[in-house]
Coordinates of C-alpha atoms in Angstrom, one line a residue:
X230 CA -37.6 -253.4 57.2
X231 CA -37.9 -254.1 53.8
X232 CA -37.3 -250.4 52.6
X233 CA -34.5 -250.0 54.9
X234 CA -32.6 -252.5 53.4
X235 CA -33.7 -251.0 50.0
X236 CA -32.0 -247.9 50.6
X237 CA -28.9 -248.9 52.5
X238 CA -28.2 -251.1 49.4
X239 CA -28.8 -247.6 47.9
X240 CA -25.9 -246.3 49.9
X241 CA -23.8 -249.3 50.0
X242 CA -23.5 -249.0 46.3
X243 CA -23.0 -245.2 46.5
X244 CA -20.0 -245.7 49.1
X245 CA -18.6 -247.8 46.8
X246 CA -18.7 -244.9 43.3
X247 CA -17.3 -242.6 46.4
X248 CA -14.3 -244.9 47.2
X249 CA -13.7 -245.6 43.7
X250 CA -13.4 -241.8 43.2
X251 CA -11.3 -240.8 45.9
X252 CA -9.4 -243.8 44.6
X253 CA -9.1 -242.2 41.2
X254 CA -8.4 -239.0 43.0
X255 CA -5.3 -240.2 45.2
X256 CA -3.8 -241.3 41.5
X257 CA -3.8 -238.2 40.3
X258 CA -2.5 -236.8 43.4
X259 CA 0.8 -238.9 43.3
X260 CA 1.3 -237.5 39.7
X261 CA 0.8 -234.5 41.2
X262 CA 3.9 -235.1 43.8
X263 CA 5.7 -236.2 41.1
X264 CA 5.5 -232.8 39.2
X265 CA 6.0 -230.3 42.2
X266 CA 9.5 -233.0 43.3
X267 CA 10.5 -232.0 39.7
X268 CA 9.4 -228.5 39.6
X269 CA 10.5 -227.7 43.9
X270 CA 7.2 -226.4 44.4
X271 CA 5.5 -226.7 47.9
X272 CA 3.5 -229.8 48.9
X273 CA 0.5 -227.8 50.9
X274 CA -0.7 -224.9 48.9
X275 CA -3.2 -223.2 51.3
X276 CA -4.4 -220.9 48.3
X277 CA -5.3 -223.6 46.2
X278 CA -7.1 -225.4 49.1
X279 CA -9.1 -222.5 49.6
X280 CA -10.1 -222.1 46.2
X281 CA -11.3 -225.7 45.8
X282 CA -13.5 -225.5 49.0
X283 CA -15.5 -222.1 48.0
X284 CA -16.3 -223.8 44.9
X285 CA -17.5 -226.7 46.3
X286 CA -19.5 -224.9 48.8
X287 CA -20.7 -222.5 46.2
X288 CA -21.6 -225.6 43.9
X289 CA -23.8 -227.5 46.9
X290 CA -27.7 -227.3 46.3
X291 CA -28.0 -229.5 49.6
X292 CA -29.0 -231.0 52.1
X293 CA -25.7 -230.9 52.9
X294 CA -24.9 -228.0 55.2
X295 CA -21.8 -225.5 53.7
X296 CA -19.7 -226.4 57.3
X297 CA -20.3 -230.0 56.5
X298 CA -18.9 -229.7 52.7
X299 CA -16.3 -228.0 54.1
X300 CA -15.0 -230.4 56.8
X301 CA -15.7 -233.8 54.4
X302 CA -13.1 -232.1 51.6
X303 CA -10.7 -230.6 54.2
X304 CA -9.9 -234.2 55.7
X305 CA -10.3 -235.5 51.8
X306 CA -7.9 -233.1 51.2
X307 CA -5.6 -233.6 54.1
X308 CA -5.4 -237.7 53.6
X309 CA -4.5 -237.5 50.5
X310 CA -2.4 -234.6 50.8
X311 CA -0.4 -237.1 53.1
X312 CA 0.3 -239.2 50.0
X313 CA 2.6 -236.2 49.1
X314 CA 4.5 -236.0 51.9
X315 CA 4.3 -236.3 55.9
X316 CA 4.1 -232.8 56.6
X317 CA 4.9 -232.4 60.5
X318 CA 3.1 -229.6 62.6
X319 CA 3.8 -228.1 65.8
X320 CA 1.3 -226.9 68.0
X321 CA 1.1 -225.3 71.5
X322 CA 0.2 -228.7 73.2
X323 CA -0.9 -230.8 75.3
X324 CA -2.9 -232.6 73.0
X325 CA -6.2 -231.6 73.1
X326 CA -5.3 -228.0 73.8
X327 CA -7.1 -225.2 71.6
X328 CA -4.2 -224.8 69.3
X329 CA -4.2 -228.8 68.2
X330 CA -7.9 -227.7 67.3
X331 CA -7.0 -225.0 65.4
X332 CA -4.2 -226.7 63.7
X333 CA -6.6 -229.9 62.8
X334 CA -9.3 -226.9 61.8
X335 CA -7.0 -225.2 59.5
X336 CA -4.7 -228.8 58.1
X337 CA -7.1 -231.8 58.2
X338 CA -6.6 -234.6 60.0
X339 CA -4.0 -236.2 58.0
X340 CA -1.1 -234.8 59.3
X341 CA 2.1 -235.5 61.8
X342 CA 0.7 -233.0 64.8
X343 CA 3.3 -232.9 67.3
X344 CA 2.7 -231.0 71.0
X345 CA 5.3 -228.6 72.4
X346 CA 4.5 -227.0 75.5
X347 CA 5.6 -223.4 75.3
X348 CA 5.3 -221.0 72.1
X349 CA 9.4 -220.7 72.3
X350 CA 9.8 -224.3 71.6
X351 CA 7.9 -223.8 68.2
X352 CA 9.1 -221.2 66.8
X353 CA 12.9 -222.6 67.6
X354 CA 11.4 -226.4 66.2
X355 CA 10.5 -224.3 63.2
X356 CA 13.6 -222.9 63.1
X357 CA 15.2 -226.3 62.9
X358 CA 13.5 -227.3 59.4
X359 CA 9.7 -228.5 61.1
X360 CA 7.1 -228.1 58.7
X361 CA 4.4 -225.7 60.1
X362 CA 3.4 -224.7 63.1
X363 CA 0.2 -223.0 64.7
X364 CA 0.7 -220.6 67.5
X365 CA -2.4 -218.4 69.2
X366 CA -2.0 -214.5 68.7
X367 CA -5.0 -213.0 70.2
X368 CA -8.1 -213.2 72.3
X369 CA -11.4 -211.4 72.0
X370 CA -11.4 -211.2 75.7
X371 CA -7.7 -211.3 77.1
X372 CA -6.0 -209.6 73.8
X373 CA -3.0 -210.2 72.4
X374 CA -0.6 -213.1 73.4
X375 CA 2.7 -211.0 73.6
X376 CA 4.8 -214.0 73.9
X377 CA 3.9 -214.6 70.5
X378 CA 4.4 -211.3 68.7
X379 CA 8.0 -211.3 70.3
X380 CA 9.0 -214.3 68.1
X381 CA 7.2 -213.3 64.8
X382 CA 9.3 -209.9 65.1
X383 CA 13.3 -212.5 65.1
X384 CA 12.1 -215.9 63.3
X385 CA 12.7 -216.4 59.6
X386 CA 9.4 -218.2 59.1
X387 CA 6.6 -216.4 57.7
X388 CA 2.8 -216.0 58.8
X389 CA 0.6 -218.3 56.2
X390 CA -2.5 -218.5 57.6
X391 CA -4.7 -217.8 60.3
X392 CA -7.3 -219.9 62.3
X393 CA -10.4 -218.5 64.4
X394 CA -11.9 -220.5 67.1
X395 CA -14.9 -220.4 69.0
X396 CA -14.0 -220.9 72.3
X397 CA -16.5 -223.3 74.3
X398 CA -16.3 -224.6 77.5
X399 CA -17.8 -228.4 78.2
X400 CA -17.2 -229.8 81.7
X401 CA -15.6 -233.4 81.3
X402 CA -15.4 -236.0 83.4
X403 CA -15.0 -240.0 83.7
X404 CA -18.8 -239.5 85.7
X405 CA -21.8 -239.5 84.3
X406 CA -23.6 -237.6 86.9
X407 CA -23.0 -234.0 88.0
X408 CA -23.7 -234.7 91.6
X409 CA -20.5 -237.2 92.0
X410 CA -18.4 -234.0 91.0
X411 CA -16.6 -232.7 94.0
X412 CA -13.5 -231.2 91.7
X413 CA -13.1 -229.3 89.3
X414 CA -9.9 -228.7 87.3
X415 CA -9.0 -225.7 84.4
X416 CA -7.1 -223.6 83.5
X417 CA -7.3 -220.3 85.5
X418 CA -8.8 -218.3 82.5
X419 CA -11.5 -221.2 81.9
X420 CA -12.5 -221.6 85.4
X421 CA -13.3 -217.7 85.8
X422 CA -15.0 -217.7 82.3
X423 CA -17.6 -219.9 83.5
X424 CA -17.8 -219.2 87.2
X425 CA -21.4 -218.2 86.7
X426 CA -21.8 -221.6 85.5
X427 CA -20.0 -223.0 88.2
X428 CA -21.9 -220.9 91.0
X429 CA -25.2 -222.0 90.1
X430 CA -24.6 -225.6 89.1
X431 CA -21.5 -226.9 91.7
X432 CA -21.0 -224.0 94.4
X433 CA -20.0 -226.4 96.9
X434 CA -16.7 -228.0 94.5
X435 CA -13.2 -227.2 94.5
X436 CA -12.3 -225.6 91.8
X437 CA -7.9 -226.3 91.0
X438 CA -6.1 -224.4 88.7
X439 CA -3.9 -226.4 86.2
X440 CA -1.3 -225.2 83.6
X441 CA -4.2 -226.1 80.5
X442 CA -7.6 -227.1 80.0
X443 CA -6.3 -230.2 78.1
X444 CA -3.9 -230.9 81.4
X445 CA -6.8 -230.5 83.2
X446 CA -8.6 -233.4 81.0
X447 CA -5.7 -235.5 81.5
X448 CA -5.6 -235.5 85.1
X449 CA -9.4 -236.1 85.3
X450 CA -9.0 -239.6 83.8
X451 CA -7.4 -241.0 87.1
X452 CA -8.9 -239.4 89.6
X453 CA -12.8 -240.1 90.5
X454 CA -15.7 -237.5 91.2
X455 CA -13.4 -234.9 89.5
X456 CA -14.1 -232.6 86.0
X457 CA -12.4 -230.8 83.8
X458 CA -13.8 -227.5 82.0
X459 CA -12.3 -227.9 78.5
X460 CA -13.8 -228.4 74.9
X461 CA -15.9 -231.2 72.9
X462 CA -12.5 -231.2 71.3
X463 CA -10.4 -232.7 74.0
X464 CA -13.5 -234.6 75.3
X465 CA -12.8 -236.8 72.1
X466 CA -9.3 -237.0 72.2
X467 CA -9.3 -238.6 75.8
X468 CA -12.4 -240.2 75.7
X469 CA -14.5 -238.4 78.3
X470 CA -17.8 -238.1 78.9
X471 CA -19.4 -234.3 78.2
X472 CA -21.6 -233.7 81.5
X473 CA -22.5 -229.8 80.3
X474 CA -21.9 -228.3 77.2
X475 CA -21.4 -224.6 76.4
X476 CA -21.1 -223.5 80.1
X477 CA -18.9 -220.3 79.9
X478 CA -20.7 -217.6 80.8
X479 CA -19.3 -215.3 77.5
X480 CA -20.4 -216.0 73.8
X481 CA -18.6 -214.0 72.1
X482 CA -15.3 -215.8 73.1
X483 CA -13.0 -216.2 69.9
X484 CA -8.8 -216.7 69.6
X485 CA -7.5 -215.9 66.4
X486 CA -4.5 -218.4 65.6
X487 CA -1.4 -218.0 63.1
X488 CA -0.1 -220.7 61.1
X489 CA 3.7 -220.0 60.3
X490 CA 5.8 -221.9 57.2
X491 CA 8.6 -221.3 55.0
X492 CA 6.7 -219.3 51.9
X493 CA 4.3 -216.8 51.6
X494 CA 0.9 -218.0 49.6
X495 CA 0.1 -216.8 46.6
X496 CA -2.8 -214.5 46.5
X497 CA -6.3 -215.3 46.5
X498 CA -8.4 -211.8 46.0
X499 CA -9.1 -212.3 49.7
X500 CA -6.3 -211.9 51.8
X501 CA -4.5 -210.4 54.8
X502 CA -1.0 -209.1 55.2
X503 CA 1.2 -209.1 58.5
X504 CA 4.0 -206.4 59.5
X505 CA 5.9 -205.5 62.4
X506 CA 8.0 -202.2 62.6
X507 CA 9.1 -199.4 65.1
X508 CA 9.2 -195.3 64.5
X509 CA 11.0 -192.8 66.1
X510 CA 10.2 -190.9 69.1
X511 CA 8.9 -187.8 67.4
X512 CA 5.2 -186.4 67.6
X513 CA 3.3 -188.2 64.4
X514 CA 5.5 -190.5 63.8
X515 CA 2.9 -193.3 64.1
X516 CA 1.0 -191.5 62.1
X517 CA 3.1 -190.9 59.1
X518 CA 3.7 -194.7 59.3
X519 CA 0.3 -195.2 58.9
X520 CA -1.1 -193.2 57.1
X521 CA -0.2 -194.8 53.9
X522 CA -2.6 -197.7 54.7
X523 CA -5.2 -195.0 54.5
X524 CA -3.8 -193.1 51.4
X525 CA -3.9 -196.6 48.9
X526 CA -7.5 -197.4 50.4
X527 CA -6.0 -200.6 52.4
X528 CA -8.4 -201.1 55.5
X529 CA -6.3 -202.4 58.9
X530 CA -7.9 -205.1 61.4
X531 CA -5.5 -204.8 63.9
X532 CA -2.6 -202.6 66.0
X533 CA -1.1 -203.2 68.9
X534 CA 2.2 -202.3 70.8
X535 CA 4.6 -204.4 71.9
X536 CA 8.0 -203.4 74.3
X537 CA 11.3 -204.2 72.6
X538 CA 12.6 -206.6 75.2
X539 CA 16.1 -205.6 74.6
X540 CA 15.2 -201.6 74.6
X541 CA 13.6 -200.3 77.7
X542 CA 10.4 -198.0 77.1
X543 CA 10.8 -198.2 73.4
X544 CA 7.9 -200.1 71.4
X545 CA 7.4 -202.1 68.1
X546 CA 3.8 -201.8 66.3
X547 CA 2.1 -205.2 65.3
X548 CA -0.3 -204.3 61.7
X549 CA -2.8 -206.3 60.3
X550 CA -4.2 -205.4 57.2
X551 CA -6.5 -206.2 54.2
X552 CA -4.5 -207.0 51.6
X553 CA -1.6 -209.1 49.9
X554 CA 2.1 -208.1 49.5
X555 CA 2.0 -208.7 45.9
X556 CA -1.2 -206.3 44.9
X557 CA 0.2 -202.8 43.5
X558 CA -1.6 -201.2 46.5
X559 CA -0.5 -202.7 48.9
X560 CA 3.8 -202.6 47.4
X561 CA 3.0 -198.8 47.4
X562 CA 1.7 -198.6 51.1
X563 CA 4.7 -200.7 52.6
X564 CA 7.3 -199.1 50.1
X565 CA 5.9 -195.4 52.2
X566 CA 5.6 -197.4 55.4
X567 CA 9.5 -198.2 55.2
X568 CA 10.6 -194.7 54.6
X569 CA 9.5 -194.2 57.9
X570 CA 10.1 -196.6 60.5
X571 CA 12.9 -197.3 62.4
X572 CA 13.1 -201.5 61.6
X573 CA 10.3 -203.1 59.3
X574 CA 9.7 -206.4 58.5
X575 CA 6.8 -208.3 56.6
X576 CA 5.6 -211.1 58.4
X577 CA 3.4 -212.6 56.0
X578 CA 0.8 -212.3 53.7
X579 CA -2.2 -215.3 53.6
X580 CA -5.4 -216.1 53.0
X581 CA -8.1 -214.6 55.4
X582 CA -9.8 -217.2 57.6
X583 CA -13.2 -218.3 56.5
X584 CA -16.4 -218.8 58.6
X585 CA -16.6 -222.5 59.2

């Protein structure tokens, strides 16, 4: 006992240097607000942010694990960012939901999250002045969410950042033992992503559909011998306890989010650049609109079509692509791009998501 209590007087006078610091490093921050009020500049920077946490993991030598560097200075960051201003963020809710993990993934935890339950409410919240919101924009298994790609092509907010998620499946519960299960709620996608699971493990439970895997935690919290299939994520939120972890029966199960705002980040060396656009009905013109990306060396990580809702059997082309609107390559590719397409609009240009 004797060198236990040696070394947590160890760390109880290193958590007190590490409070005095992040002391000394809120002080600065508030003259920091005080020069950005004068100057009009914005109050989240996501280039900046990105920059600071690649050095820091670049500059740990350990034990510390690069995921854990980067989620103790991405809520550092986020509290004191708060100091600043209380930047509001609108997610595809319930609470708990994916998207609020994503959001807290990609903002910190020292933000105003606010849940809106369809991806029309937050791009017409944004609309209204809200700070930032996070939307999902594709699947690794279902695609792309179409909903959303018909917003990004009218709103005046532009893409600045993106968020990928693991997506893992826990089934919840107020239970501690599997046997007492006799229901299971999820979201229809969730239940058949881990029916496998379910076979083997509860084949005799009824499994109910619900509107969200978060819902689906919700409703679990008054009812007895039920589950929800949902993530560690909402487990935490609602206070649940995690019966089975990692039960869908996929692994390569990622959505890609988008975080929208009112200005463009400024580039970091490593970005990714968003566009929308339509071409004419005439053999190769999808081609001549692309080929430009191929022409200035720009590599694209995504197409897909879309139907113009308003025009029947007449498509816009959703373009992702390596690069940032401000490098000479890529003003020359878009500048081509233009020339031929029927309507063209930049959506956004950001950093590229990193691998924690």
């Amino acid at each position: 006992m004797e060198k236990l209590n040696e070394l947590r007087e160890l760390i109880d006078e290193i958590d007190k240097k590490i409070l005095n610091l992040l002391n000394e490093r809120a002080k600065i921050v508030l003259e920091i607000k005080n020069w950005k009020k004068e100057k009009d500049y914005p109050v989240f920077d996501p280039k900046r942010e990105k920059e600071i946490l690649e050095r820091l993991i670049k500059e740990n030598e350990g034990p510390l694990p690069p995921e854990a560097v980067y989620g103790i200075f991405k809520s550092i960051m986020s509290y004191l960012r708060s100091l600043e201003k209380d930047l509001a963020v609108v997610y595809l809710g319930p609470e708990g939901s994916f998207t609020h993990q994503a959001a807290v993934k990609f903002f910190g935890e020292g933000v105003r999250f606010i849940p809106l339950p369809s991806v029309e409410d937050i791009f017409k919240v944004l609309e209204e002045g809200s700070d930032f919101g996070v939307v999902p924009i594709e699947n690794s298994l279902e695609g792309t969410v179409g909903v959303t790609m018909d917003f990004l092509a009218i709103t005046t907010n532009k893409v600045i950042g993106e968020v990928y998620l693991d997506i893992r499946h826990s089934l919840l519960s107020t239970e501690k033992d599997i046997k007492k299960i006799k229901k299971v709620y999820s979201h229809p996608q969730a239940l058949a992503q881990c029916r496998r699971w379910l076979r083997q493990n509860l084949p005799d439970v009824e499994e109910i559909p619900t509107s969200s895997t978060s819902y689906a935690a919700m409703l679990v919290l008054k009812e007895k011998n039920s589950a929800a299939i949902a993530s560690n994520f909402a487990a935490e939120i609602f206070g649940l306890n995690i019966i089975a972890e990692n039960i869908q029966d996929a692994w390569n199960n990622k959505t890609r989010f988008l975080v929208l705002g009112k200005n463009i980040p400024k580039p970091t060396g490593k970005d990714k650049t968003s566009i929308i656009f339509s071409v004419k009905h005439q053999a190769g013109a999808l081609y001549r609109a692309l080929r430009p990306l191929h022409d200035f060396g720009l590599n694209m990580t995504l197409i897909q079509s879309r139907p113009v809702p308003s025009k029947p059997f007449e498509y816009r082309f959703f373009v992702d692509f390596q690069g940032h609107v401000e490098d000479y390559k890529v003003k020359g590719a878009l500048d081509k791009i233009k020339e031929e397409c029927l309507d063209f609009k930049i959506l956004g240009s950001y950093p590229e998501a990193n691998d924690f």
